[in-house]
């Protein structure tokens, strides 16, 4: 089988699920200004928990990049991502104070627990670099695509939520996601058939978990 440009092929192949994750009703309600602020606050508290778990996950990808990648720029891209999480955690704390969300009392919802457990499973040393960097790309890209919809010209995003949308929806974060995509495509070109299947399954699992996370934020599940 041809192995170049795997990501574009997978996105096309699984377009329905991909679109469910990147144009979820939660995001569309921000975009059209109808969002219920209690949903936003629920998302904020839950995502803070998620991001705290995302830090060691990203660090584990960085570790694998430094050991396995034949291109030293991989490590630099992933390090940039890791470094920006420090700023992100500060932003969550500030934002939570603004919205009166007491972060110390937040309890992880079921969908969030599932997602965090999935991240933990990806941190195991035996998981291949190609597989985990695919997960990193997918996790970041779902947020990038989703929040970029809230910044489109005809969007009616409430001004209070613009900062959150810019954090992930802006061009700078888009550039970062494209760098990750190049890394993943290059890695998958050299991957075994077995690794390729594992990476695709991981991509699909991320999409499902992201959809469940949005559902939870809206108040379902
Ligand atoms: C649930 N997915 C979730 N939270 C995030 N902050 C991101 C992706 C992107 O970092």
PDB file of N, CA and C in Angstrom, residues 33-96:
ATOM      1  N   UNK A  33     -23.333  31.822  19.186  1.00  0.00           N
ATOM      2  CA  UNK A  33     -23.634  32.694  20.326  1.00  0.00           C
ATOM      3  C   UNK A  33     -24.741  32.194  21.235  1.00  0.00           C
ATOM      4  N   UNK A  34     -25.200  30.968  21.056  1.00  0.00           N
ATOM      5  CA  UNK A  34     -26.315  30.473  21.870  1.00  0.00           C
ATOM      6  C   UNK A  34     -25.839  29.654  23.075  1.00  0.00           C
ATOM      7  N   UNK A  35     -24.536  29.562  23.263  1.00  0.00           N
ATOM      8  CA  UNK A  35     -24.023  28.705  24.329  1.00  0.00           C
ATOM      9  C   UNK A  35     -24.532  29.137  25.710  1.00  0.00           C
ATOM     10  N   UNK A  36     -24.802  28.119  26.471  1.00  0.00           N
ATOM     11  CA  UNK A  36     -25.223  28.300  27.851  1.00  0.00           C
ATOM     12  C   UNK A  36     -23.919  28.404  28.669  1.00  0.00           C
ATOM     13  N   UNK A  37     -23.733  29.509  29.403  1.00  0.00           N
ATOM     14  CA  UNK A  37     -22.450  29.717  30.084  1.00  0.00           C
ATOM     15  C   UNK A  37     -22.149  28.642  31.126  1.00  0.00           C
ATOM     16  N   UNK A  38     -23.197  27.980  31.627  1.00  0.00           N
ATOM     17  CA  UNK A  38     -22.920  26.895  32.578  1.00  0.00           C
ATOM     18  C   UNK A  38     -22.213  25.728  31.867  1.00  0.00           C
ATOM     19  N   UNK A  39     -22.491  25.551  30.582  1.00  0.00           N
ATOM     20  CA  UNK A  39     -21.771  24.532  29.806  1.00  0.00           C
ATOM     21  C   UNK A  39     -20.311  24.925  29.639  1.00  0.00           C
ATOM     22  N   UNK A  40     -20.102  26.194  29.338  1.00  0.00           N
ATOM     23  CA  UNK A  40     -18.723  26.665  29.187  1.00  0.00           C
ATOM     24  C   UNK A  40     -17.942  26.472  30.491  1.00  0.00           C
ATOM     25  N   UNK A  41     -18.576  26.771  31.604  1.00  0.00           N
ATOM     26  CA  UNK A  41     -17.909  26.613  32.900  1.00  0.00           C
ATOM     27  C   UNK A  41     -17.616  25.143  33.199  1.00  0.00           C
ATOM     28  N   UNK A  42     -18.533  24.280  32.823  1.00  0.00           N
ATOM     29  CA  UNK A  42     -18.293  22.851  33.017  1.00  0.00           C
ATOM     30  C   UNK A  42     -17.104  22.411  32.162  1.00  0.00           C
ATOM     31  N   UNK A  43     -17.099  22.860  30.899  1.00  0.00           N
ATOM     32  CA  UNK A  43     -15.971  22.526  30.021  1.00  0.00           C
ATOM     33  C   UNK A  43     -14.651  23.034  30.635  1.00  0.00           C
ATOM     34  N   UNK A  44     -14.683  24.275  31.141  1.00  0.00           N
ATOM     35  CA  UNK A  44     -13.461  24.896  31.676  1.00  0.00           C
ATOM     36  C   UNK A  44     -12.853  24.074  32.819  1.00  0.00           C
ATOM     37  N   UNK A  45     -13.686  23.701  33.763  1.00  0.00           N
ATOM     38  CA  UNK A  45     -13.206  22.920  34.908  1.00  0.00           C
ATOM     39  C   UNK A  45     -12.699  21.546  34.494  1.00  0.00           C
ATOM     40  N   UNK A  46     -13.441  20.913  33.579  1.00  0.00           N
ATOM     41  CA  UNK A  46     -13.050  19.574  33.135  1.00  0.00           C
ATOM     42  C   UNK A  46     -11.782  19.629  32.283  1.00  0.00           C
ATOM     43  N   UNK A  47     -11.669  20.639  31.436  1.00  0.00           N
ATOM     44  CA  UNK A  47     -10.502  20.699  30.561  1.00  0.00           C
ATOM     45  C   UNK A  47      -9.228  21.003  31.355  1.00  0.00           C
ATOM     46  N   UNK A  48      -9.395  21.731  32.464  1.00  0.00           N
ATOM     47  CA  UNK A  48      -8.233  21.972  33.330  1.00  0.00           C
ATOM     48  C   UNK A  48      -7.670  20.638  33.841  1.00  0.00           C
ATOM     49  N   UNK A  49      -8.556  19.747  34.264  1.00  0.00           N
ATOM     50  CA  UNK A  49      -8.125  18.416  34.726  1.00  0.00           C
ATOM     51  C   UNK A  49      -7.448  17.667  33.576  1.00  0.00           C
ATOM     52  N   UNK A  50      -8.077  17.750  32.392  1.00  0.00           N
ATOM     53  CA  UNK A  50      -7.531  17.061  31.229  1.00  0.00           C
ATOM     54  C   UNK A  50      -6.127  17.567  30.904  1.00  0.00           C
ATOM     55  N   UNK A  51      -5.961  18.891  30.895  1.00  0.00           N
ATOM     56  CA  UNK A  51      -4.667  19.472  30.505  1.00  0.00           C
ATOM     57  C   UNK A  51      -3.573  19.077  31.491  1.00  0.00           C
ATOM     58  N   UNK A  52      -3.926  18.966  32.752  1.00  0.00           N
ATOM     59  CA  UNK A  52      -2.920  18.526  33.732  1.00  0.00           C
ATOM     60  C   UNK A  52      -2.421  17.107  33.417  1.00  0.00           C
ATOM     61  N   UNK A  53      -3.319  16.271  32.887  1.00  0.00           N
ATOM     62  CA  UNK A  53      -2.918  14.917  32.489  1.00  0.00           C
ATOM     63  C   UNK A  53      -2.198  14.916  31.134  1.00  0.00           C
ATOM     64  N   UNK A  54      -2.543  15.904  30.337  1.00  0.00           N
ATOM     65  CA  UNK A  54      -1.965  16.035  29.002  1.00  0.00           C
ATOM     66  C   UNK A  54      -0.475  16.412  29.070  1.00  0.00           C
ATOM     67  N   UNK A  55      -0.062  17.068  30.160  1.00  0.00           N
ATOM     68  CA  UNK A  55       1.351  17.465  30.327  1.00  0.00           C
ATOM     69  C   UNK A  55       2.262  16.228  30.379  1.00  0.00           C
ATOM     70  N   UNK A  56       2.043  15.284  31.305  1.00  0.00           N
ATOM     71  CA  UNK A  56       2.911  14.102  31.296  1.00  0.00           C
ATOM     72  C   UNK A  56       2.795  13.282  30.004  1.00  0.00           C
ATOM     73  N   UNK A  57       1.593  13.273  29.403  1.00  0.00           N
ATOM     74  CA  UNK A  57       1.472  12.564  28.121  1.00  0.00           C
ATOM     75  C   UNK A  57       2.398  13.192  27.069  1.00  0.00           C
ATOM     76  N   UNK A  58       2.323  14.528  26.942  1.00  0.00           N
ATOM     77  CA  UNK A  58       3.164  15.214  25.953  1.00  0.00           C
ATOM     78  C   UNK A  58       4.648  14.995  26.267  1.00  0.00           C
ATOM     79  N   UNK A  59       4.978  15.002  27.565  1.00  0.00           N
ATOM     80  CA  UNK A  59       6.365  14.751  27.971  1.00  0.00           C
ATOM     81  C   UNK A  59       6.800  13.347  27.535  1.00  0.00           C
ATOM     82  N   UNK A  60       5.875  12.387  27.608  1.00  0.00           N
ATOM     83  CA  UNK A  60       6.223  11.011  27.210  1.00  0.00           C
ATOM     84  C   UNK A  60       6.435  10.915  25.691  1.00  0.00           C
ATOM     85  N   UNK A  61       5.698  11.739  24.938  1.00  0.00           N
ATOM     86  CA  UNK A  61       5.912  11.774  23.482  1.00  0.00           C
ATOM     87  C   UNK A  61       7.276  12.413  23.179  1.00  0.00           C
ATOM     88  N   UNK A  62       7.582  13.459  23.945  1.00  0.00           N
ATOM     89  CA  UNK A  62       8.881  14.136  23.786  1.00  0.00           C
ATOM     90  C   UNK A  62      10.037  13.166  24.031  1.00  0.00           C
ATOM     91  N   UNK A  63       9.890  12.393  25.079  1.00  0.00           N
ATOM     92  CA  UNK A  63      10.918  11.395  25.429  1.00  0.00           C
ATOM     93  C   UNK A  63      11.119  10.405  24.273  1.00  0.00           C
ATOM     94  N   UNK A  64       9.996   9.937  23.705  1.00  0.00           N
ATOM     95  CA  UNK A  64      10.096   8.985  22.597  1.00  0.00           C
ATOM     96  C   UNK A  64      10.677   9.647  21.350  1.00  0.00           C
ATOM     97  N   UNK A  65      10.339  10.930  21.130  1.00  0.00           N
ATOM     98  CA  UNK A  65      10.901  11.648  19.975  1.00  0.00           C
ATOM     99  C   UNK A  65      12.411  11.740  20.105  1.00  0.00           C
ATOM    100  N   UNK A  66      12.878  12.009  21.317  1.00  0.00           N
ATOM    101  CA  UNK A  66      14.320  12.184  21.509  1.00  0.00           C
ATOM    102  C   UNK A  66      15.065  10.864  21.330  1.00  0.00           C
ATOM    103  N   UNK A  67      14.380   9.758  21.568  1.00  0.00           N
ATOM    104  CA  UNK A  67      15.029   8.453  21.428  1.00  0.00           C
ATOM    105  C   UNK A  67      14.876   7.867  20.030  1.00  0.00           C
ATOM    106  N   UNK A  68      13.693   8.065  19.428  1.00  0.00           N
ATOM    107  CA  UNK A  68      13.370   7.307  18.215  1.00  0.00           C
ATOM    108  C   UNK A  68      13.405   8.092  16.926  1.00  0.00           C
ATOM    109  N   UNK A  69      13.273   9.406  17.021  1.00  0.00           N
ATOM    110  CA  UNK A  69      13.127  10.122  15.772  1.00  0.00           C
ATOM    111  C   UNK A  69      14.489  10.321  15.119  1.00  0.00           C
ATOM    112  N   UNK A  70      14.505  10.215  13.767  1.00  0.00           N
ATOM    113  CA  UNK A  70      15.755  10.473  13.062  1.00  0.00           C
ATOM    114  C   UNK A  70      15.844  11.934  12.638  1.00  0.00           C
ATOM    115  N   UNK A  71      14.839  12.713  12.993  1.00  0.00           N
ATOM    116  CA  UNK A  71      14.865  14.136  12.655  1.00  0.00           C
ATOM    117  C   UNK A  71      14.817  14.938  13.959  1.00  0.00           C
ATOM    118  N   UNK A  72      15.859  15.722  14.220  1.00  0.00           N
ATOM    119  CA  UNK A  72      15.953  16.408  15.508  1.00  0.00           C
ATOM    120  C   UNK A  72      14.925  17.530  15.634  1.00  0.00           C
ATOM    121  N   UNK A  73      14.309  17.950  14.512  1.00  0.00           N
ATOM    122  CA  UNK A  73      13.317  19.022  14.620  1.00  0.00           C
ATOM    123  C   UNK A  73      12.023  18.512  15.260  1.00  0.00           C
ATOM    124  N   UNK A  74      11.768  17.198  15.220  1.00  0.00           N
ATOM    125  CA  UNK A  74      10.592  16.624  15.901  1.00  0.00           C
ATOM    126  C   UNK A  74      10.583  17.067  17.358  1.00  0.00           C
ATOM    127  N   UNK A  75      11.737  16.868  18.003  1.00  0.00           N
ATOM    128  CA  UNK A  75      11.833  17.181  19.419  1.00  0.00           C
ATOM    129  C   UNK A  75      11.536  18.652  19.681  1.00  0.00           C
ATOM    130  N   UNK A  76      11.999  19.504  18.774  1.00  0.00           N
ATOM    131  CA  UNK A  76      11.795  20.940  18.968  1.00  0.00           C
ATOM    132  C   UNK A  76      10.311  21.314  18.849  1.00  0.00           C
ATOM    133  N   UNK A  77       9.620  20.698  17.905  1.00  0.00           N
ATOM    134  CA  UNK A  77       8.176  20.976  17.735  1.00  0.00           C
ATOM    135  C   UNK A  77       7.418  20.528  18.980  1.00  0.00           C
ATOM    136  N   UNK A  78       7.716  19.326  19.451  1.00  0.00           N
ATOM    137  CA  UNK A  78       6.990  18.781  20.606  1.00  0.00           C
ATOM    138  C   UNK A  78       7.339  19.558  21.874  1.00  0.00           C
ATOM    139  N   UNK A  79       8.575  19.975  21.980  1.00  0.00           N
ATOM    140  CA  UNK A  79       8.989  20.795  23.126  1.00  0.00           C
ATOM    141  C   UNK A  79       8.231  22.125  23.155  1.00  0.00           C
ATOM    142  N   UNK A  80       8.007  22.696  21.976  1.00  0.00           N
ATOM    143  CA  UNK A  80       7.230  23.931  21.873  1.00  0.00           C
ATOM    144  C   UNK A  80       5.815  23.688  22.420  1.00  0.00           C
ATOM    145  N   UNK A  81       5.236  22.567  22.053  1.00  0.00           N
ATOM    146  CA  UNK A  81       3.903  22.208  22.539  1.00  0.00           C
ATOM    147  C   UNK A  81       3.879  22.041  24.047  1.00  0.00           C
ATOM    148  N   UNK A  82       4.903  21.374  24.537  1.00  0.00           N
ATOM    149  CA  UNK A  82       4.977  21.135  25.988  1.00  0.00           C
ATOM    150  C   UNK A  82       5.128  22.457  26.739  1.00  0.00           C
ATOM    151  N   UNK A  83       5.996  23.311  26.222  1.00  0.00           N
ATOM    152  CA  UNK A  83       6.244  24.604  26.883  1.00  0.00           C
ATOM    153  C   UNK A  83       4.969  25.441  26.936  1.00  0.00           C
ATOM    154  N   UNK A  84       4.169  25.383  25.860  1.00  0.00           N
ATOM    155  CA  UNK A  84       2.970  26.226  25.831  1.00  0.00           C
ATOM    156  C   UNK A  84       1.915  25.735  26.834  1.00  0.00           C
ATOM    157  N   UNK A  85       2.044  24.494  27.288  1.00  0.00           N
ATOM    158  CA  UNK A  85       1.084  23.987  28.280  1.00  0.00           C
ATOM    159  C   UNK A  85       1.265  24.665  29.635  1.00  0.00           C
ATOM    160  N   UNK A  86       2.456  25.148  29.897  1.00  0.00           N
ATOM    161  CA  UNK A  86       2.694  25.875  31.144  1.00  0.00           C
ATOM    162  C   UNK A  86       1.851  27.156  31.169  1.00  0.00           C
ATOM    163  N   UNK A  87       1.902  27.878  30.056  1.00  0.00           N
ATOM    164  CA  UNK A  87       1.106  29.083  29.915  1.00  0.00           C
ATOM    165  C   UNK A  87      -0.389  28.749  29.937  1.00  0.00           C
ATOM    166  N   UNK A  88      -0.719  27.593  29.345  1.00  0.00           N
ATOM    167  CA  UNK A  88      -2.121  27.185  29.275  1.00  0.00           C
ATOM    168  C   UNK A  88      -2.697  26.925  30.675  1.00  0.00           C
ATOM    169  N   UNK A  89      -1.902  26.302  31.522  1.00  0.00           N
ATOM    170  CA  UNK A  89      -2.371  26.031  32.884  1.00  0.00           C
ATOM    171  C   UNK A  89      -2.616  27.345  33.634  1.00  0.00           C
ATOM    172  N   UNK A  90      -1.732  28.307  33.452  1.00  0.00           N
ATOM    173  CA  UNK A  90      -1.945  29.634  34.071  1.00  0.00           C
ATOM    174  C   UNK A  90      -3.227  30.266  33.539  1.00  0.00           C
ATOM    175  N   UNK A  91      -3.444  30.134  32.228  1.00  0.00           N
ATOM    176  CA  UNK A  91      -4.646  30.704  31.628  1.00  0.00           C
ATOM    177  C   UNK A  91      -5.910  30.069  32.229  1.00  0.00           C
ATOM    178  N   UNK A  92      -5.898  28.757  32.385  1.00  0.00           N
ATOM    179  CA  UNK A  92      -7.063  28.070  32.976  1.00  0.00           C
ATOM    180  C   UNK A  92      -7.345  28.595  34.379  1.00  0.00           C
ATOM    181  N   UNK A  93      -6.295  28.812  35.154  1.00  0.00           N
ATOM    182  CA  UNK A  93      -6.482  29.298  36.529  1.00  0.00           C
ATOM    183  C   UNK A  93      -7.099  30.693  36.542  1.00  0.00           C
ATOM    184  N   UNK A  94      -6.574  31.551  35.658  1.00  0.00           N
ATOM    185  CA  UNK A  94      -7.114  32.920  35.550  1.00  0.00           C
ATOM    186  C   UNK A  94      -8.565  32.913  35.100  1.00  0.00           C
ATOM    187  N   UNK A  95      -8.817  32.134  34.066  1.00  0.00           N
ATOM    188  CA  UNK A  95     -10.148  32.069  33.478  1.00  0.00           C
ATOM    189  C   UNK A  95     -11.152  31.502  34.498  1.00  0.00           C
ATOM    190  N   UNK A  96     -10.717  30.498  35.226  1.00  0.00           N
ATOM    191  CA  UNK A  96     -11.592  29.878  36.226  1.00  0.00           C
ATOM    192  C   UNK A  96     -11.942  30.891  37.320  1.00  0.00           C
TER     193      UNK A  96
END
